[in-house]
Short mmCIF file of C-alpha atoms in Angstrom, two decimals:
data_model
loop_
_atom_site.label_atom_id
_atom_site.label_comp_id
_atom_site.label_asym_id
_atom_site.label_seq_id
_atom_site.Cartn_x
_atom_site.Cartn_y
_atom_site.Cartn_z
CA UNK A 279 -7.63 -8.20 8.56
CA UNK A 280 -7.28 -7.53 4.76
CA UNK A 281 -8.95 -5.53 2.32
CA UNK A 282 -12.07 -6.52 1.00
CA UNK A 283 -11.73 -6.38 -2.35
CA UNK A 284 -8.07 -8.56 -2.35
CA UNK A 285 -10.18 -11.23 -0.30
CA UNK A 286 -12.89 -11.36 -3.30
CA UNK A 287 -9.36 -11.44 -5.95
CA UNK A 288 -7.76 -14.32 -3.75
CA UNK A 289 -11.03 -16.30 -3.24
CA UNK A 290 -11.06 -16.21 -7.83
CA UNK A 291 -14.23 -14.03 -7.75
CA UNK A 292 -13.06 -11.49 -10.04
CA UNK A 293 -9.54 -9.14 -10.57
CA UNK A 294 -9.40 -7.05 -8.04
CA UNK A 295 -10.24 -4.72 -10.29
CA UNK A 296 -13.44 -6.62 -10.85
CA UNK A 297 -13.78 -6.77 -7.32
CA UNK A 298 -13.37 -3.03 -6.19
CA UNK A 299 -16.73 -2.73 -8.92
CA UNK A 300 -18.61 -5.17 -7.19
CA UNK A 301 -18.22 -3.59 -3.47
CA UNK A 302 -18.97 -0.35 -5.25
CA UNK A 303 -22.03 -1.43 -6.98
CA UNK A 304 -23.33 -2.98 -3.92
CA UNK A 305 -22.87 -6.52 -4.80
CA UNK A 306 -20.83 -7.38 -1.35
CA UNK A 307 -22.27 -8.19 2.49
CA UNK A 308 -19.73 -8.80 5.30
CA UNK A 309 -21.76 -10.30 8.10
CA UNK A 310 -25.20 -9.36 6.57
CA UNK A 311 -24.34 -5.70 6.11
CA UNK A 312 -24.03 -3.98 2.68
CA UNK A 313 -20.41 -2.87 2.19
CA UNK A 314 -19.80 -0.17 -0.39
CA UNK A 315 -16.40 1.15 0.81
CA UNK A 316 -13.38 0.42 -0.87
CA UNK A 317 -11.29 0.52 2.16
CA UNK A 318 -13.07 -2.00 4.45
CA UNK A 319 -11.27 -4.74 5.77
CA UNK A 320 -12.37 -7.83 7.01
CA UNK A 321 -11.11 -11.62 8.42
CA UNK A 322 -11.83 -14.03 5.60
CA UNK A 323 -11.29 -16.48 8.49
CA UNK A 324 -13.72 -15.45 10.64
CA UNK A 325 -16.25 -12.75 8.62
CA UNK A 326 -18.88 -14.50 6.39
CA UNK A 327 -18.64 -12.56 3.21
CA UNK A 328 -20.93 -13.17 0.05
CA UNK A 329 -20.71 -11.86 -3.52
CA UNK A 330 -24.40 -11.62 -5.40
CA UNK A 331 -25.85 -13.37 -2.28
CA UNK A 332 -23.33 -16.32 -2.51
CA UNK A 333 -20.66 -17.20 0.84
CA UNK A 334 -17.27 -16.74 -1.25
CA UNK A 335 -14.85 -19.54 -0.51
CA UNK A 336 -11.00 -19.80 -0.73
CA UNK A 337 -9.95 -21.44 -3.70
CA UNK A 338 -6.90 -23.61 -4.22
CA UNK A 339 -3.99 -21.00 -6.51
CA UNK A 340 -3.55 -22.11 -10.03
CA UNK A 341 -1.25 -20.57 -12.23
CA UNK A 342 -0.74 -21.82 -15.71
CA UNK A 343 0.75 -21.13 -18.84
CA UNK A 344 -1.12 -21.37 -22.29
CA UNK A 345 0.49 -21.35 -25.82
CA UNK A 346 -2.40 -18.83 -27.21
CA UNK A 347 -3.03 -20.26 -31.03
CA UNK A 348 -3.53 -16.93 -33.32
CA UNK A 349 -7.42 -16.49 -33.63
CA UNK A 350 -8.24 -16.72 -30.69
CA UNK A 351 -10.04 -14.11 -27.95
CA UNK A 352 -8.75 -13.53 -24.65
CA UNK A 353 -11.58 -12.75 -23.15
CA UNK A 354 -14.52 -15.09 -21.30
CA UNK A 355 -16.83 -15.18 -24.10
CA UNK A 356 -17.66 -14.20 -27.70
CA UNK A 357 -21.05 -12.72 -29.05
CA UNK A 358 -19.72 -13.47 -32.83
CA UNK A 359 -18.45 -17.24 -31.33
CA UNK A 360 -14.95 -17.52 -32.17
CA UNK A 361 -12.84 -19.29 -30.04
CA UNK A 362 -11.92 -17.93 -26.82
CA UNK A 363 -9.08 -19.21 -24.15
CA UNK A 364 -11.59 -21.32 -22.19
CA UNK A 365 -11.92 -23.50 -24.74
CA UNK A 366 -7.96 -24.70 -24.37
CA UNK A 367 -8.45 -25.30 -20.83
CA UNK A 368 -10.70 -28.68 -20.18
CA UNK A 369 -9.76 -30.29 -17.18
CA UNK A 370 -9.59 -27.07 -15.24
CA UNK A 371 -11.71 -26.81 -12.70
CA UNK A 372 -10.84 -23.76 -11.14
CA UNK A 373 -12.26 -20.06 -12.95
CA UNK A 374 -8.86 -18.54 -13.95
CA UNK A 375 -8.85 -15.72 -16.25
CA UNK A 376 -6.02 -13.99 -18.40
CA UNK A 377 -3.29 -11.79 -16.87
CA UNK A 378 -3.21 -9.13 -19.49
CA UNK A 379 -4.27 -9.96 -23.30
CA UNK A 380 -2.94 -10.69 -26.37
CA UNK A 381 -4.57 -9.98 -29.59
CA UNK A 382 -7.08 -12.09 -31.96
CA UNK A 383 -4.01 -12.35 -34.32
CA UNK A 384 -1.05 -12.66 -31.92
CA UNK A 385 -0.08 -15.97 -30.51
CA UNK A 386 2.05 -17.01 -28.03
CA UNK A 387 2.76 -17.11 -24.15
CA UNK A 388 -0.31 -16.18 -22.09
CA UNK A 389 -0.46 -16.57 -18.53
CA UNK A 390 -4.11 -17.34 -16.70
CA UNK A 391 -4.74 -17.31 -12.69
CA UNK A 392 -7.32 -17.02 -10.42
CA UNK A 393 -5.02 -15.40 -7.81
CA UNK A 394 -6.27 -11.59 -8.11
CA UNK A 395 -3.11 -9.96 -6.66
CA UNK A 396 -0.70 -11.78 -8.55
CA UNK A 397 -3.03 -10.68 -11.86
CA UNK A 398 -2.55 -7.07 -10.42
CA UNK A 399 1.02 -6.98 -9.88
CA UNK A 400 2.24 -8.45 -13.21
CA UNK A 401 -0.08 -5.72 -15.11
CA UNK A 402 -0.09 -2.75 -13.48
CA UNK A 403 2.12 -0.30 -15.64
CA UNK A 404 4.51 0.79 -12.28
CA UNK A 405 5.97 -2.70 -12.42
CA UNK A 406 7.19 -2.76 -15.51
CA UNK A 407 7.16 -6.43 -16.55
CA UNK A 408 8.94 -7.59 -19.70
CA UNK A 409 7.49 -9.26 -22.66
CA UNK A 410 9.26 -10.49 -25.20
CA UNK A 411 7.77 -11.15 -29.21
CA UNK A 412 8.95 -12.54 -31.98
CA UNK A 413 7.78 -9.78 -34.58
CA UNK A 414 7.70 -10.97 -39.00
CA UNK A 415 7.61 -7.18 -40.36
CA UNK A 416 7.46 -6.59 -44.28
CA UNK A 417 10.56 -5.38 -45.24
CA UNK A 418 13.89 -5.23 -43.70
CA UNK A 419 14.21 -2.28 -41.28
CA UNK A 420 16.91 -0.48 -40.92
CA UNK A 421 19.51 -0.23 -37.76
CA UNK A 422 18.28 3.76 -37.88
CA UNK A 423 14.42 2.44 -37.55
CA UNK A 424 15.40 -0.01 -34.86
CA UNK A 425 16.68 2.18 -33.06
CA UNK A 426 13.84 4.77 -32.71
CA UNK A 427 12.24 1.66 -30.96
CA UNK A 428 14.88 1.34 -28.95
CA UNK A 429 14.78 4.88 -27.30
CA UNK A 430 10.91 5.51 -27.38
CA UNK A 431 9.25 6.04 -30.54
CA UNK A 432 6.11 8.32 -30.06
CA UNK A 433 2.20 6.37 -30.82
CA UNK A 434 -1.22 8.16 -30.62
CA UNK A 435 -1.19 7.77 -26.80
CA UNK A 436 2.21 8.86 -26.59
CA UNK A 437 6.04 8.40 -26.05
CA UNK A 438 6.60 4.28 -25.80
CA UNK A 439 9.22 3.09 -23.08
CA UNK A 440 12.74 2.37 -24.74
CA UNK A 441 12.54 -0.91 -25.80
CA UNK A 442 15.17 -3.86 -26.43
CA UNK A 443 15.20 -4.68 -30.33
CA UNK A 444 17.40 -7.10 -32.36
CA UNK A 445 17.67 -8.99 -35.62
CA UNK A 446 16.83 -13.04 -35.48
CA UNK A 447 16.23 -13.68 -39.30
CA UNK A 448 16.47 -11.72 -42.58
CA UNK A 449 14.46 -13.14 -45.50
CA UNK A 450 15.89 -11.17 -48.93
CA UNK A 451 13.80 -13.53 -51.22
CA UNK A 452 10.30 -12.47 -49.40
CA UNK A 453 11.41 -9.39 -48.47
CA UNK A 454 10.53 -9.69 -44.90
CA UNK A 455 12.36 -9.90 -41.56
CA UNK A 456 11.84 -11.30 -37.97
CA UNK A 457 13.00 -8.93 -35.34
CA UNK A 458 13.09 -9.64 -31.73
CA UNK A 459 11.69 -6.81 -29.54
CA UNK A 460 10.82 -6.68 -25.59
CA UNK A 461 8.82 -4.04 -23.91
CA UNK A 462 7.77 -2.86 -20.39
CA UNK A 463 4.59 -1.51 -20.96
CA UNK A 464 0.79 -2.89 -21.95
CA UNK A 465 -0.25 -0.78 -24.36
CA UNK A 466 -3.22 -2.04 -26.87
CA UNK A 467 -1.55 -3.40 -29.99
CA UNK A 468 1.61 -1.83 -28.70
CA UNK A 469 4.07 -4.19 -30.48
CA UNK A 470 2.24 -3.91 -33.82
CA UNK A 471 2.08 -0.02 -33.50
CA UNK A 472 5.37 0.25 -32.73
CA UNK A 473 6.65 -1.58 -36.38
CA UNK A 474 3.66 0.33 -38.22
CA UNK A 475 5.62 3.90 -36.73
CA UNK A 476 8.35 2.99 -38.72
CA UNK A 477 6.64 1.65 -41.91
CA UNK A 478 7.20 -1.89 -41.52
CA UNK A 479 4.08 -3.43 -40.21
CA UNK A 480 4.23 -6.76 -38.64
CA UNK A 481 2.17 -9.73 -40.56
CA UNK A 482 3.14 -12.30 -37.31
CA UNK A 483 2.93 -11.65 -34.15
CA UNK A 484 4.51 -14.32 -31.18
CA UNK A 485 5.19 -13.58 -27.51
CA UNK A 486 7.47 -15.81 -26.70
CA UNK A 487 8.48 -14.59 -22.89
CA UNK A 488 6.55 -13.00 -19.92
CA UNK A 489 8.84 -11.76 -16.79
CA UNK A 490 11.64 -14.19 -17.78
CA UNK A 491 8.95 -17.23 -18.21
CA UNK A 492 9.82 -18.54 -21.77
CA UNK A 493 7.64 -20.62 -23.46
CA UNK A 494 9.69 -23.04 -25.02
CA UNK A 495 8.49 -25.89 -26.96
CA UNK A 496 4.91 -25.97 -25.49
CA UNK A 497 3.05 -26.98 -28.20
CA UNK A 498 0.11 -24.56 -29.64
CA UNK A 499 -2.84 -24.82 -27.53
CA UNK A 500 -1.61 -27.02 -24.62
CA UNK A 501 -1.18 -25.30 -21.14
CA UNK A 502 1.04 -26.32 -18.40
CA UNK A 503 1.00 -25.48 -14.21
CA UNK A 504 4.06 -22.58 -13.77
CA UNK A 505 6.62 -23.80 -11.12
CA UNK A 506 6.59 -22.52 -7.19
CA UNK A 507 9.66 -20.83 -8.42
CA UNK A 508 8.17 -19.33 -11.58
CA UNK A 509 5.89 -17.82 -9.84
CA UNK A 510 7.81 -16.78 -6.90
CA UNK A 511 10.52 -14.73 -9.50
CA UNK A 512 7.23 -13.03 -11.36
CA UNK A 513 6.65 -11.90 -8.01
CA UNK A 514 9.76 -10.66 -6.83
CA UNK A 515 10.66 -9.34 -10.56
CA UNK A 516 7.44 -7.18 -10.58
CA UNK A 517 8.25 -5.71 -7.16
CA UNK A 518 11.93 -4.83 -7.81
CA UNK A 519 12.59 -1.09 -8.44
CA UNK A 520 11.55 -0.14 -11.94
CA UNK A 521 15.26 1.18 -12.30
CA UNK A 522 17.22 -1.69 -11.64
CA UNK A 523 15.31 -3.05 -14.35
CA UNK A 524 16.27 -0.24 -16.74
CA UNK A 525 19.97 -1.17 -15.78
CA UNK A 526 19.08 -4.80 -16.96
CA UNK A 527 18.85 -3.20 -20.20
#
């Protein structure tokens, strides 16, 4: 017996955040009956359970990796009609959706499932997942400005997480700089915030490492299937104790 709402996630209805709204808006039957309570459980084995009238059925796991181009919406659709992530994924026939976002002008390593507790784990702020970006800020910041990122450097929603920051290129000529920086959190814009705190605001943005998955030299808008063991050490890493990942640090 499982919860309801991480059978809906794991059959690639909808995050299980998606899915606790659809039990609660009525939108769920086990057996014929009207479920509305978060806590039910029921035996997708045995229990015929529909979504918006339909029998939900287990769908094979796909995890995959995309190189995000920059313009580009993470999102399933578009009322202005600019691109969106489903457009870079022909040939798949399974309904995976993004774990986490990045923004219209940030490209990079984005992860897409349809495995609703896997989704959950890797983004829920206890966990603590690193991602890493390559960050081009105007100007060259100093080590004293680095470091305020470093130990927590406060935003409008508050104190960020210390964060690991170094130098990977220093352009004099354009006055610019690339700086390395990985966080644990998954704040909105977080990265770009960050850099605008300390006056140097970032005019690229790539994420270039999720949970110790790099991303390597897959081209711009290709995607490829993460490894049994890829996913297996997301797993694990988003379960370990949030301190021993401090230590790693």
């Amino acid at each position: 017996m499982e919860r309801l709402q991480k059978i809906i996630a794991q059959a690639g209805i909808a995050s299980r955040r998606k899915s606790e709204e659809l039990i609660l808006s009525g939108k769920v039957e086990v057996n014929g009956e009207v479920v509305t309570e978060l806590g039910t459980k029921a035996n997708p084995e045995e229990d015929m359970i529909t979504v918006n009238g339909k029998p939900i059925r287990s769908e094979k796991k796909v995890y995959l990796m995309l190189n995000k181009p920059k313009g580009v919406i993470t999102s399933a659709s578009d009322p202005e009609g600019r691109k969106i992530v489903s457009d870079y994924l022909k040939g798949v026939k399974e309904r995976v959706y993004p774990v986490g976002r990045l923004d219209y002008d940030t490209e990079g390593l984005l992860i897409l499932t349809n495995d609703g507790e896997f989704a959950h784990l890797l983004t829920h702020p206890k966990h603590h997942v690193p991602k890493t970006y390559l960050a081009t800020v105007k100007g060259v910041p100093h080590g004293t400005a680095l470091e305020k990122l470093k130990t927590g450097i406060m935003l409008d929603d508050g104190m960020t997480a210390p964060a690991e920051v170094e130098y990977k290129d220093v352009d004099t000529a354009n006055n610019e700089a690339v700086i390395s920086i990985t966080i644990y959190e998954g704040r909105n814009r977080q990265v770009r915030r960050m850099f605008e705190a300390i006056n140097h605001p970032v005019t690229r943005l790539k994420r270039i490492s999720f949970g110790g998955i790099l991303l390597q030299n897959l081209k711009r808008g290709l995607t490829r299937n993460l490894t049994k063991e890829e996913v297996n050490n997301l797993i694990t890493l988003a379960k370990s104790e949030p301190a021993k990942k401090m230590k790693k640090r």
